[in-house]
Short mmCIF file of C-alpha atoms and ligand atoms in Angstrom, two decimals:
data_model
loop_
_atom_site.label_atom_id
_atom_site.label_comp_id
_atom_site.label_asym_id
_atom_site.label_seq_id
_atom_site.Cartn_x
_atom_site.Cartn_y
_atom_site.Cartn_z
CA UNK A 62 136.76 89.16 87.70
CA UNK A 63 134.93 91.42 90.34
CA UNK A 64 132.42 93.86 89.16
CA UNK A 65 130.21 96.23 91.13
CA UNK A 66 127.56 97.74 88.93
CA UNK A 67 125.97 101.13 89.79
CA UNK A 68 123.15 103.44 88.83
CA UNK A 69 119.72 104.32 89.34
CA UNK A 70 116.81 101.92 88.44
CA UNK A 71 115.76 101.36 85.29
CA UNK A 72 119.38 102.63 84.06
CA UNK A 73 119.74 99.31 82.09
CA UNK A 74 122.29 97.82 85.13
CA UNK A 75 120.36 94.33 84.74
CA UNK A 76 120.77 94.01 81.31
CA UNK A 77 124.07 94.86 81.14
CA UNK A 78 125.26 92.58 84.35
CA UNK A 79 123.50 89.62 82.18
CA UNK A 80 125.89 90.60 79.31
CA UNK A 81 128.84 90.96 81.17
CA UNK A 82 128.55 87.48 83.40
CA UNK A 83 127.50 85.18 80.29
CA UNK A 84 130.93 87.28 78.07
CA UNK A 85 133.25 86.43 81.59
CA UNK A 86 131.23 83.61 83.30
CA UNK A 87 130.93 84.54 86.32
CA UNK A 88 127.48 84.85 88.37
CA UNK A 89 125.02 87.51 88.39
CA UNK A 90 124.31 88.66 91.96
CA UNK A 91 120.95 90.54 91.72
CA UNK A 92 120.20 91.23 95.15
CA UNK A 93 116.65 92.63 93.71
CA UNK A 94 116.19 89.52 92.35
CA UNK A 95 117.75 87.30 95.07
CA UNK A 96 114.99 89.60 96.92
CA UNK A 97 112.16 88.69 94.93
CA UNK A 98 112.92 84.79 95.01
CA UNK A 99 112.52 85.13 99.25
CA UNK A 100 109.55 86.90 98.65
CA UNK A 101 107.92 84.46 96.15
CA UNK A 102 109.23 81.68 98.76
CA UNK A 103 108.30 83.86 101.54
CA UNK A 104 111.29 82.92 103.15
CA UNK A 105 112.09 84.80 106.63
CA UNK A 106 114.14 87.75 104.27
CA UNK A 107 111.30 87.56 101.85
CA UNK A 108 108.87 88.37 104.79
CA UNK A 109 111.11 90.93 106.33
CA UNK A 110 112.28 93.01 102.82
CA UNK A 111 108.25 92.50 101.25
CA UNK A 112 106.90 95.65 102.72
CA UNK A 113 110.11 97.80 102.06
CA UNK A 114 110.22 96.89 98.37
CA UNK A 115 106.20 96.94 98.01
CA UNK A 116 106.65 100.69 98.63
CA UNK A 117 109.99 101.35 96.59
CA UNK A 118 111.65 101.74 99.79
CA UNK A 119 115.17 100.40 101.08
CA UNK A 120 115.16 97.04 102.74
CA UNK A 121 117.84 98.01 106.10
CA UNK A 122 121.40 97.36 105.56
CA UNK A 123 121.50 94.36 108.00
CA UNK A 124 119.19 92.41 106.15
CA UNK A 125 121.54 93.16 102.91
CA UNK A 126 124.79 93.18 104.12
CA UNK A 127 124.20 89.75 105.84
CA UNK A 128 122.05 88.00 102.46
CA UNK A 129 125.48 89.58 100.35
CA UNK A 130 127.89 88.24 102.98
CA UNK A 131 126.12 84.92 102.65
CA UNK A 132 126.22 84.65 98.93
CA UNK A 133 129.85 85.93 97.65
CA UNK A 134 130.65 82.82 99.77
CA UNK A 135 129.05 80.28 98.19
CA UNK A 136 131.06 78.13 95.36
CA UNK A 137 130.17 79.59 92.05
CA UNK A 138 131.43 82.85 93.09
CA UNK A 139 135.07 82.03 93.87
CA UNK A 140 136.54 83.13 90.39
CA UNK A 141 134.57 86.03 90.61
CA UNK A 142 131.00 87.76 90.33
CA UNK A 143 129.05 91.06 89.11
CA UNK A 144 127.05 93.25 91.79
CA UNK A 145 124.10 94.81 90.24
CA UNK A 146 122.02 96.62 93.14
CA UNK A 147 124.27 96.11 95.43
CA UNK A 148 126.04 98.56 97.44
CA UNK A 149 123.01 101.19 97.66
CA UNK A 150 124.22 102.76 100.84
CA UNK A 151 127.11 103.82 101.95
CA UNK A 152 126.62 101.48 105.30
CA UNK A 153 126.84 98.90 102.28
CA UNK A 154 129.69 99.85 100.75
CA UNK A 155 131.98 100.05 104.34
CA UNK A 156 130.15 96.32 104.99
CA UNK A 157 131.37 95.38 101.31
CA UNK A 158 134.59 96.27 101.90
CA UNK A 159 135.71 95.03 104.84
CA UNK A 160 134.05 91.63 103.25
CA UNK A 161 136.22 91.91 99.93
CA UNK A 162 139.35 92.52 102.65
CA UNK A 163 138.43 89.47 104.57
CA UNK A 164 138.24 87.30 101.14
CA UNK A 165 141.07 89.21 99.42
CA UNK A 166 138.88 90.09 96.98
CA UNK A 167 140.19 93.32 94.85
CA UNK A 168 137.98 95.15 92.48
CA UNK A 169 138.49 94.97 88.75
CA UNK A 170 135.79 97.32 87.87
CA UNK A 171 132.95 100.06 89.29
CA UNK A 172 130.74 100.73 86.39
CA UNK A 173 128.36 103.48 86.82
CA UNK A 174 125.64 103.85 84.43
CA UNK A 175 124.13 107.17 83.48
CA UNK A 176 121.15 108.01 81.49
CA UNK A 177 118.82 110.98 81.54
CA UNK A 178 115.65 110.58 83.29
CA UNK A 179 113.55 110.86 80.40
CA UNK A 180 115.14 107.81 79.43
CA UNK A 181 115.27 105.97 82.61
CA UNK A 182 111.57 106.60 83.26
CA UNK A 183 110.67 105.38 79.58
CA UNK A 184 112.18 102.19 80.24
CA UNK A 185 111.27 101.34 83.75
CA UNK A 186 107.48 102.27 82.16
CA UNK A 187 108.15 99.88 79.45
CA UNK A 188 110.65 96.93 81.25
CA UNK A 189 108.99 93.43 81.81
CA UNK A 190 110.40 90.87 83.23
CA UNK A 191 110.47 86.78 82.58
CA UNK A 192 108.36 85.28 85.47
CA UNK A 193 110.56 82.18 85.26
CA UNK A 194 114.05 82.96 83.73
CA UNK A 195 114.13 86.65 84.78
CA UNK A 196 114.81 87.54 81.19
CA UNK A 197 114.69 91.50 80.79
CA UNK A 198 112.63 92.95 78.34
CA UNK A 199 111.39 95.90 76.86
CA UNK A 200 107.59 96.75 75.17
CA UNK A 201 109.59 98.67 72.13
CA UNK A 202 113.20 98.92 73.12
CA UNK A 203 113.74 94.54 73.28
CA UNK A 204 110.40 93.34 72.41
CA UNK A 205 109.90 89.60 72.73
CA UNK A 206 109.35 87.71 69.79
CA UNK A 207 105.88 86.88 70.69
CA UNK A 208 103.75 89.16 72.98
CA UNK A 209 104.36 88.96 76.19
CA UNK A 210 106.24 85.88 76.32
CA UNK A 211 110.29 85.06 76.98
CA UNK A 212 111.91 84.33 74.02
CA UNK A 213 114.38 82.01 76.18
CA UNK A 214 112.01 79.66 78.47
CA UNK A 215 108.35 80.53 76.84
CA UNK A 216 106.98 81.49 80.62
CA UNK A 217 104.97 84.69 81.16
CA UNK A 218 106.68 88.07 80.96
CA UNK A 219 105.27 90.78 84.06
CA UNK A 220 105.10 93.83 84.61
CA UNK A 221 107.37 94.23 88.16
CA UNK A 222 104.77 96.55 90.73
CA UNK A 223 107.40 98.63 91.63
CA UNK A 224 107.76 99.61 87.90
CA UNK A 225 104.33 101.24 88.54
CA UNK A 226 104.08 104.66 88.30
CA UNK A 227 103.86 106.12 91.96
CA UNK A 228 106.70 103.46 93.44
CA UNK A 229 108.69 104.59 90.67
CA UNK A 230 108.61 107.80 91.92
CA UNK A 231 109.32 107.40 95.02
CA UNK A 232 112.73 104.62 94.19
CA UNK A 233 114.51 107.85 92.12
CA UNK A 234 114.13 109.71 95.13
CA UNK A 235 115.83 106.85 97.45
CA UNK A 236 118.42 106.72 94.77
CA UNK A 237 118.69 110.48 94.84
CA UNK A 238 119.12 110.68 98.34
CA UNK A 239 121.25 107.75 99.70
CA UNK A 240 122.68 105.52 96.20
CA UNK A 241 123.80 108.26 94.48
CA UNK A 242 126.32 109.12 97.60
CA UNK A 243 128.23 105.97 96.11
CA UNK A 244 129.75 108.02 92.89
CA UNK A 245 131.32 110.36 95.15
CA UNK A 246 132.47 107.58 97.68
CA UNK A 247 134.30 105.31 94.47
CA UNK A 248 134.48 107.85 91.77
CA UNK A 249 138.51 108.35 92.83
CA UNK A 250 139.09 105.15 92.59
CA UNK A 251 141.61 103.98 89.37
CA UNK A 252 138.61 101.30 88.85
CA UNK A 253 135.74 103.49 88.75
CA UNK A 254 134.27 103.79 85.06
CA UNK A 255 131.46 106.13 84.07
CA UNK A 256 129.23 104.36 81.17
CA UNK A 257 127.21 106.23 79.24
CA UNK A 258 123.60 104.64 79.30
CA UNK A 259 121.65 106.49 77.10
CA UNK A 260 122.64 104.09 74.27
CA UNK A 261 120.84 100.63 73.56
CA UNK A 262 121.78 97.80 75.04
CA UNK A 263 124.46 96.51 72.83
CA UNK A 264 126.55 99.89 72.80
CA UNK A 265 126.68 100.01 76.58
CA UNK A 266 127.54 96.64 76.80
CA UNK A 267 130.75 97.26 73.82
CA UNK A 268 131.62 100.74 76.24
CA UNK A 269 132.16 98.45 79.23
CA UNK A 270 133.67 95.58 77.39
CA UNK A 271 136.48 99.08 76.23
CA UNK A 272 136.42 100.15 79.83
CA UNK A 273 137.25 95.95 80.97
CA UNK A 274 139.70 95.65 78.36
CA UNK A 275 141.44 98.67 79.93
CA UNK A 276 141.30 97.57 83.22
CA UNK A 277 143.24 94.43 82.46
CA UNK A 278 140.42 92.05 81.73
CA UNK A 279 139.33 92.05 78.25
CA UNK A 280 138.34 87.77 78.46
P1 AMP B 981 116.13 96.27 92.08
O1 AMP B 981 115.65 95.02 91.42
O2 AMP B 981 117.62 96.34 92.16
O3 AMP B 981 115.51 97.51 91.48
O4 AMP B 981 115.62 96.21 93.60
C1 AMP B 981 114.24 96.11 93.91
C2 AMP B 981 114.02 96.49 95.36
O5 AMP B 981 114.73 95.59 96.21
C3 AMP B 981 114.52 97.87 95.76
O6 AMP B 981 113.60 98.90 95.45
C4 AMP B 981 114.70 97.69 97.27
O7 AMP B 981 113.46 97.70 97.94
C5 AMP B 981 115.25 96.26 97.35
N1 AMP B 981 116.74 96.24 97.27
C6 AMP B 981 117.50 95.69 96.30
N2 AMP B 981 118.80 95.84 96.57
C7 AMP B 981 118.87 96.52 97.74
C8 AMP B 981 119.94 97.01 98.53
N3 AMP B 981 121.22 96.83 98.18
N4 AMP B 981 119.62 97.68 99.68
C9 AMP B 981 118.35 97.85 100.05
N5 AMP B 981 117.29 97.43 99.35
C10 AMP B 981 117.54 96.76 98.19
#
């Protein structure tokens, strides 16, 4: 099963891609998180993307297309994987699929996930984030059990900095001008899906399990 998730931040994409590789086992490719491991590492990537996502700003294709290339290879993702952030350019999306024709990779699903932006603001504003498991949570909308700590592992929950209210800004205009591009480049595709977001959690995640099970791959 091959999945590439789409939508603008804070739409909900991470939650969802959690849902949908634990239901079909397959891994959750993240490249904001992959991102924000090389940063915390301060890997040679880390060092390179830091200042680009410090300021909401894309990190250049190269550096992408190369960490994605790197990854879809590795063992866990041979029976498949789910793409959440990943392509946000259309650069990305030509490098993606020349990558899936090397590999014979085909597509099951593109999910797009739309929600208003009174909605997507409220829960970027509210979103934190396990500092150890990378658990997704939100202050009202998927409170933890205990303040400010992950149900699952106990670490810390955070507050990402570019959930903060001036990079926010400034990441729905990159998705304004180049991401959102993408919708018109897959939206003909038979595989291309439009999920309504503006539900919780658990609806989305039953509207995309419908839109799987029609593409073939209920699991
Ligand atoms: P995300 O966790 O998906 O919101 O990504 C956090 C940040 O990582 C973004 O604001 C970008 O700076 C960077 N990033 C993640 N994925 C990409 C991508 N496909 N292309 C360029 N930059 C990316």
């Amino acid at each position: 099963m091959h999945i590439i998730l789409l939508g603008a931040p804070g739409v909900g994409k991470g939650t969802v891609a959690k849902m949908i590789a634990e239901k079909f086992d397959i891994p959750h490719l993240s490249t904001g998180d992959i991102l924000r491991d090389n940063v915390n590492k301060k890997t040679y990537v880390g060092n390179q993307a830091k200042e680009y996502m410090d300021n909401g700003k894309l990190v250049p294709d190269d550096i992408m297309i190369q960490m994605v290339k790197g990854r879809v290879l590795e063992e866990d993702c041979k029976t498949g994987f789910i793409l959440d952030g990943f392509p946000r350019t259309i650069r990305q999306a030509e490098a993606l699929k020349l990558i899936f024709d090397e590999l014979n990779i085909v597509v099951d699903a593109i999910l797009n996930l739309k929600a208003s932006q009174e909605i997507i603001i409220e829960r970027l504003s509210g979103r934190r984030t396990c500092k150890n498991c990378g658990a997704i949570y939100h202050i009202k909308n998927i409170p933890p059990k205990v303040e400010d700590k992950c149900d699952k592992c106990a670490d810390r929950l955070y507050q990402r900095d570019d959930d903060k209210k001036d990079i926010v800004k400034e990441r729905l205009m990159v998705y304004k001008t180049q991401t959102k591009k993408l919708i018109s480049y897959y939206e003909k595709q038979d595989s291309f899906y439009e999920i309504n977001a503006n539900k919780k959690a658990d609806e989305m995640f039953a509207e995309v399990c419908k839109d799987l099970g029609k593409a073939g791959k209920s699991g």
